[in-house]
Every structure is written in C-alpha cells, then in structure tokens.
Coordinates of N, CA and C and ligand atoms in Angstrom, one line a residue:
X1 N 0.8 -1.2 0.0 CA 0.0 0.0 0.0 C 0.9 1.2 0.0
X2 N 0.2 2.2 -0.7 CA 1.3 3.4 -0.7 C 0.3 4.1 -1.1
X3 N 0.3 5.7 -0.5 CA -0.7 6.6 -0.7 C -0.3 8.3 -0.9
X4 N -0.6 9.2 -1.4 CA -0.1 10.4 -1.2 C -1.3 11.2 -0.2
X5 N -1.1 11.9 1.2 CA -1.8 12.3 1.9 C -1.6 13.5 2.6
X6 N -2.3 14.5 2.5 CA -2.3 15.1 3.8 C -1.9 15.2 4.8
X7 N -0.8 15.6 5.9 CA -0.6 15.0 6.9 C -0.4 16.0 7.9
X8 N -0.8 16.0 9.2 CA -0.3 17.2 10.3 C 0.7 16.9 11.3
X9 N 1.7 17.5 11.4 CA 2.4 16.9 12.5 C 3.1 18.0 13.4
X10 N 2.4 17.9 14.6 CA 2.4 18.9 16.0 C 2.0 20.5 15.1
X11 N 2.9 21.3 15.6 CA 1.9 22.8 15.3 C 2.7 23.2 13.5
X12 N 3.1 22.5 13.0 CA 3.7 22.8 11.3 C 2.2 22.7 10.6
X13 N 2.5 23.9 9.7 CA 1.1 23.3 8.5 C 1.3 22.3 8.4
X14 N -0.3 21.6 7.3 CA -0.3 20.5 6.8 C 0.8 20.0 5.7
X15 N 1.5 19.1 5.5 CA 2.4 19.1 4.5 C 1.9 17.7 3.7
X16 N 2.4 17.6 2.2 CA 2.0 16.2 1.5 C 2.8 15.1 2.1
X17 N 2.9 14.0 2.4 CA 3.7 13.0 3.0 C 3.5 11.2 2.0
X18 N 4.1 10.7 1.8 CA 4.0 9.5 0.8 C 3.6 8.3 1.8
X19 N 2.7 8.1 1.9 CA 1.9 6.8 3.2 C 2.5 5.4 2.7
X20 N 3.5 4.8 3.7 CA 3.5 3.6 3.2 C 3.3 2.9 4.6
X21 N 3.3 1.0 3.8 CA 3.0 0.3 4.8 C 4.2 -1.0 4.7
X22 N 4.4 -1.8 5.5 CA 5.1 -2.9 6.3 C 5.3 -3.6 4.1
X23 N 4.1 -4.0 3.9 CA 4.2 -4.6 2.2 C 4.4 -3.7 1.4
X24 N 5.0 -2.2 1.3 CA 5.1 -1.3 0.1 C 7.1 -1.9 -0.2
X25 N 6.8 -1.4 -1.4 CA 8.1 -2.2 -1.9 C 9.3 -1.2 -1.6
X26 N 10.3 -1.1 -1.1 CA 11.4 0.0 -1.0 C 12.8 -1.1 -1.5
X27 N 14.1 0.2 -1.7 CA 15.4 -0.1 -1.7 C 16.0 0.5 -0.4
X28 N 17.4 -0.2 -1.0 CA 18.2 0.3 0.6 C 18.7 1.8 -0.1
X29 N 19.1 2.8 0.5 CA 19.6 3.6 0.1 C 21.1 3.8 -0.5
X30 N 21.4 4.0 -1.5 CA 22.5 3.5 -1.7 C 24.1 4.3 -1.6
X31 N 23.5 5.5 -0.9 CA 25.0 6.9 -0.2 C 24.8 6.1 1.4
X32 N 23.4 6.2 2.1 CA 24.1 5.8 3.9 C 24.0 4.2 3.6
X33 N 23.5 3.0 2.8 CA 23.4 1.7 2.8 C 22.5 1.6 4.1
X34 N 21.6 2.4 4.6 CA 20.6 2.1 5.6 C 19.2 2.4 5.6
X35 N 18.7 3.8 5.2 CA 17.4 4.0 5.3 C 17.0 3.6 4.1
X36 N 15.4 3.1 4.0 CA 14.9 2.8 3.0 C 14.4 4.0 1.8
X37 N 14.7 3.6 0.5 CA 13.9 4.0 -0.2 C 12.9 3.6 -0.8
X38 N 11.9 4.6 -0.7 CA 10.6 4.6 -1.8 C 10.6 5.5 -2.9
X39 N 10.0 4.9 -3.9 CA 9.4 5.6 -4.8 C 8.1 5.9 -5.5
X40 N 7.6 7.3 -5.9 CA 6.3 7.4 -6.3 C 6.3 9.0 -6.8
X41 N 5.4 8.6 -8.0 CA 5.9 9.9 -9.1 C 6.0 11.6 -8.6
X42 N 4.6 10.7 -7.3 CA 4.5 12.8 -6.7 C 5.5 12.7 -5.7
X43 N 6.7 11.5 -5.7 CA 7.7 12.0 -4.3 C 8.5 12.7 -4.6
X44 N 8.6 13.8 -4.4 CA 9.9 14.8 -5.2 C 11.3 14.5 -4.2
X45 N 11.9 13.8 -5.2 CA 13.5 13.3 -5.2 C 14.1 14.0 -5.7
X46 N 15.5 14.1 -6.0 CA 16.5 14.4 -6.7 C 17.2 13.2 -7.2
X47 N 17.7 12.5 -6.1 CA 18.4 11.2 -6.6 C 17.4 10.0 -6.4
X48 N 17.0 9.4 -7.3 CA 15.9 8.4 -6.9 C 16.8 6.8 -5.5
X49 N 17.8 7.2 -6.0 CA 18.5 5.8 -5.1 C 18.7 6.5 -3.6
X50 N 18.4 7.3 -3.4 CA 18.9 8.1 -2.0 C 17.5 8.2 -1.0
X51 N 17.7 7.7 0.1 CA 16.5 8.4 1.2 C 16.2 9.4 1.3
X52 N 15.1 10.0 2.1 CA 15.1 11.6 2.0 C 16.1 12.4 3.1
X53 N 16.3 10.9 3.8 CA 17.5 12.0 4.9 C 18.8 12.5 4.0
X54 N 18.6 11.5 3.6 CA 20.5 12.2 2.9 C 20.1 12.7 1.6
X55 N 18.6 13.0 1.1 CA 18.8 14.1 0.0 C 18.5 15.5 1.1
X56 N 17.6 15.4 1.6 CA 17.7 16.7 3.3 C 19.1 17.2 3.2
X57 N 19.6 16.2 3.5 CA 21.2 16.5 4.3 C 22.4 17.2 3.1
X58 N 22.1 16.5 1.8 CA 23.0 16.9 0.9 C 22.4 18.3 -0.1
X59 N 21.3 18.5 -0.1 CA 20.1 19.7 -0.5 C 20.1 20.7 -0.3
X60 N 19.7 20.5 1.3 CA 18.9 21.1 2.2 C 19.9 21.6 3.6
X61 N 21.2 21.4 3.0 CA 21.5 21.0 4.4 C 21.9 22.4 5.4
X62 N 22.0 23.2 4.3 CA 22.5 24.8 5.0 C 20.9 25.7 5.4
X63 N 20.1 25.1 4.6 CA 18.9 25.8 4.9 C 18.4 26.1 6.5
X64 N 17.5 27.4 6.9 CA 17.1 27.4 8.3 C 16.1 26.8 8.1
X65 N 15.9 26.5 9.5 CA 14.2 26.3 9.9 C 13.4 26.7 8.8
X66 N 13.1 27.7 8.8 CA 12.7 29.0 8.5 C 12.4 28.7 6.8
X67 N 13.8 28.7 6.0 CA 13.9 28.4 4.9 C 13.0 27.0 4.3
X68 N 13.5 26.0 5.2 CA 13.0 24.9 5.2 C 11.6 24.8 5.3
X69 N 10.9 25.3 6.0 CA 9.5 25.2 6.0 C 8.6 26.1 5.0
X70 N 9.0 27.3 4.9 CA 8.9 27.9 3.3 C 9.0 26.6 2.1
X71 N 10.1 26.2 2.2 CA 10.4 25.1 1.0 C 9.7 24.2 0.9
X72 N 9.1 23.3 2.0 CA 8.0 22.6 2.6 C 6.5 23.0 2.0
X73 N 6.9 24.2 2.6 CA 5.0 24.5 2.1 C 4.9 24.6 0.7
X74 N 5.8 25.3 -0.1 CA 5.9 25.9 -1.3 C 5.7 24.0 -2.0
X75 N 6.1 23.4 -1.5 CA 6.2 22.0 -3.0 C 4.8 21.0 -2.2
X76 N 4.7 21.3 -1.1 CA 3.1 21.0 -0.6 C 2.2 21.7 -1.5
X77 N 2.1 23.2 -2.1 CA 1.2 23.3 -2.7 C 1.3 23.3 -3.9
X78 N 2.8 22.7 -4.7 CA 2.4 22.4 -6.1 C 2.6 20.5 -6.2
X79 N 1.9 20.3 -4.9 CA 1.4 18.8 -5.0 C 2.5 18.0 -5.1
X80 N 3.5 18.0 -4.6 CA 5.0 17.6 -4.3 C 4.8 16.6 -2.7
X81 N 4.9 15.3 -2.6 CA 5.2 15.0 -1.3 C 6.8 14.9 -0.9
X82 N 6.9 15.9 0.4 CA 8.1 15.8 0.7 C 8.6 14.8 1.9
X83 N 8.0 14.2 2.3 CA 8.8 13.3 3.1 C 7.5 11.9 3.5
X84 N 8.4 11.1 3.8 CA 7.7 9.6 4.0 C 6.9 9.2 5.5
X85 N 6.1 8.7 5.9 CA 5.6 8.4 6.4 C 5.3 6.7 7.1
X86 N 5.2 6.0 7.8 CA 4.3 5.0 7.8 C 2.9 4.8 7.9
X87 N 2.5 4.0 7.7 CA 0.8 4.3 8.2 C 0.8 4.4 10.0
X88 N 1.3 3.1 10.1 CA 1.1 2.8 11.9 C 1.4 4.8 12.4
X89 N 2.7 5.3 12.1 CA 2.5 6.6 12.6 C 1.8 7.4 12.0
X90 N 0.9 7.8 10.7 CA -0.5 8.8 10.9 C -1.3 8.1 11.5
X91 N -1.5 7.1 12.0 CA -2.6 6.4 13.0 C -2.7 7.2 14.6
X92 N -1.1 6.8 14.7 CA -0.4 7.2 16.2 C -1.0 8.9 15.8
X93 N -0.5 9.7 14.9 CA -0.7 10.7 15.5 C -2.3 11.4 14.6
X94 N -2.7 11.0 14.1 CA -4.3 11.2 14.3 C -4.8 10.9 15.4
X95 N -4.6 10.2 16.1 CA -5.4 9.6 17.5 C -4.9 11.2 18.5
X96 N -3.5 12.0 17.9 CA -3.5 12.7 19.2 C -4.3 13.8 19.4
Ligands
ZN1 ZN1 20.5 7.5 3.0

C-alpha cells in the first residue's frame, strides 16, 4: 500500500507525505546503505536511489528552519510529497 496524503504533524502546517505500509516495496539507500527508499511519481527526489535523509542533508543541508519550511509549504502546494511516512505513525498521530 502506498498513498499520497495530507498530513499534520504537531503545530507545522499541513504538508504532502508518501503513506507507506510494512508490504510497500522499498530499496536500501545507496549513499548511507541504511534508510529505505521509496518511490512514487509525486515523491519529489533528486536522486531516486537516496533516502530523503541524505537528499535533506546533501540539498537542504544549509537551509534554516525557516527556509526549510517555506520550501515545505511551497512543493506541498504544487502537489509535491516531501517526506515519508508509515501508516502505523499517521494512525499514532491522528489519534493525538
Ligand atoms: Zn540515505
């Protein structure tokens, strides 16, 4: 299962997030050889073989807060999901 959604997390606007679950298909990442990758057409990557931490890190990495969440909102509203999710955690944090 893999979904593109809406997502709230503590007091940040809403941002797009890529919903996956325990059976969505990922790779290993291939710069740390640890987090997983996903793929899906509205996930805006740069390097498709790379997790979002180390495209964050190699991207994004001088950006502020500040910048960062400007950058966030801005590809949230041209329908861009920027970061990954599980299900089990939008469950966890709908419930809060
Ligand atoms: Zn990585």
């Amino acid at each position: 299962m893999q979904m593109i959604k809406m997502i709230k997390i503590g007091n940040l606007p809403p941002i797009l997030a890529l919903i996956v679950d325990k059976d969505t298909p990922y790779s290993i990442c291939e710069n740390c050889c640890a987090k997983k990758v996903y793929a899906h057409p509205r996930l805006l990557k740069a390097d498709k073989d790379w997790c979002l931490d180390c495209e964050d890190q190699h991207y994004r990495g001088d950006m502020t807060d500040k910048e960062l969440a400007l950058w966030t909102k801005q590809k949230t509203d041209e329908g861009w999901a920027v970061m990954v999710v599980t299900q089990e955690n939008v469950q966890g944090r709908d419930s809060l």
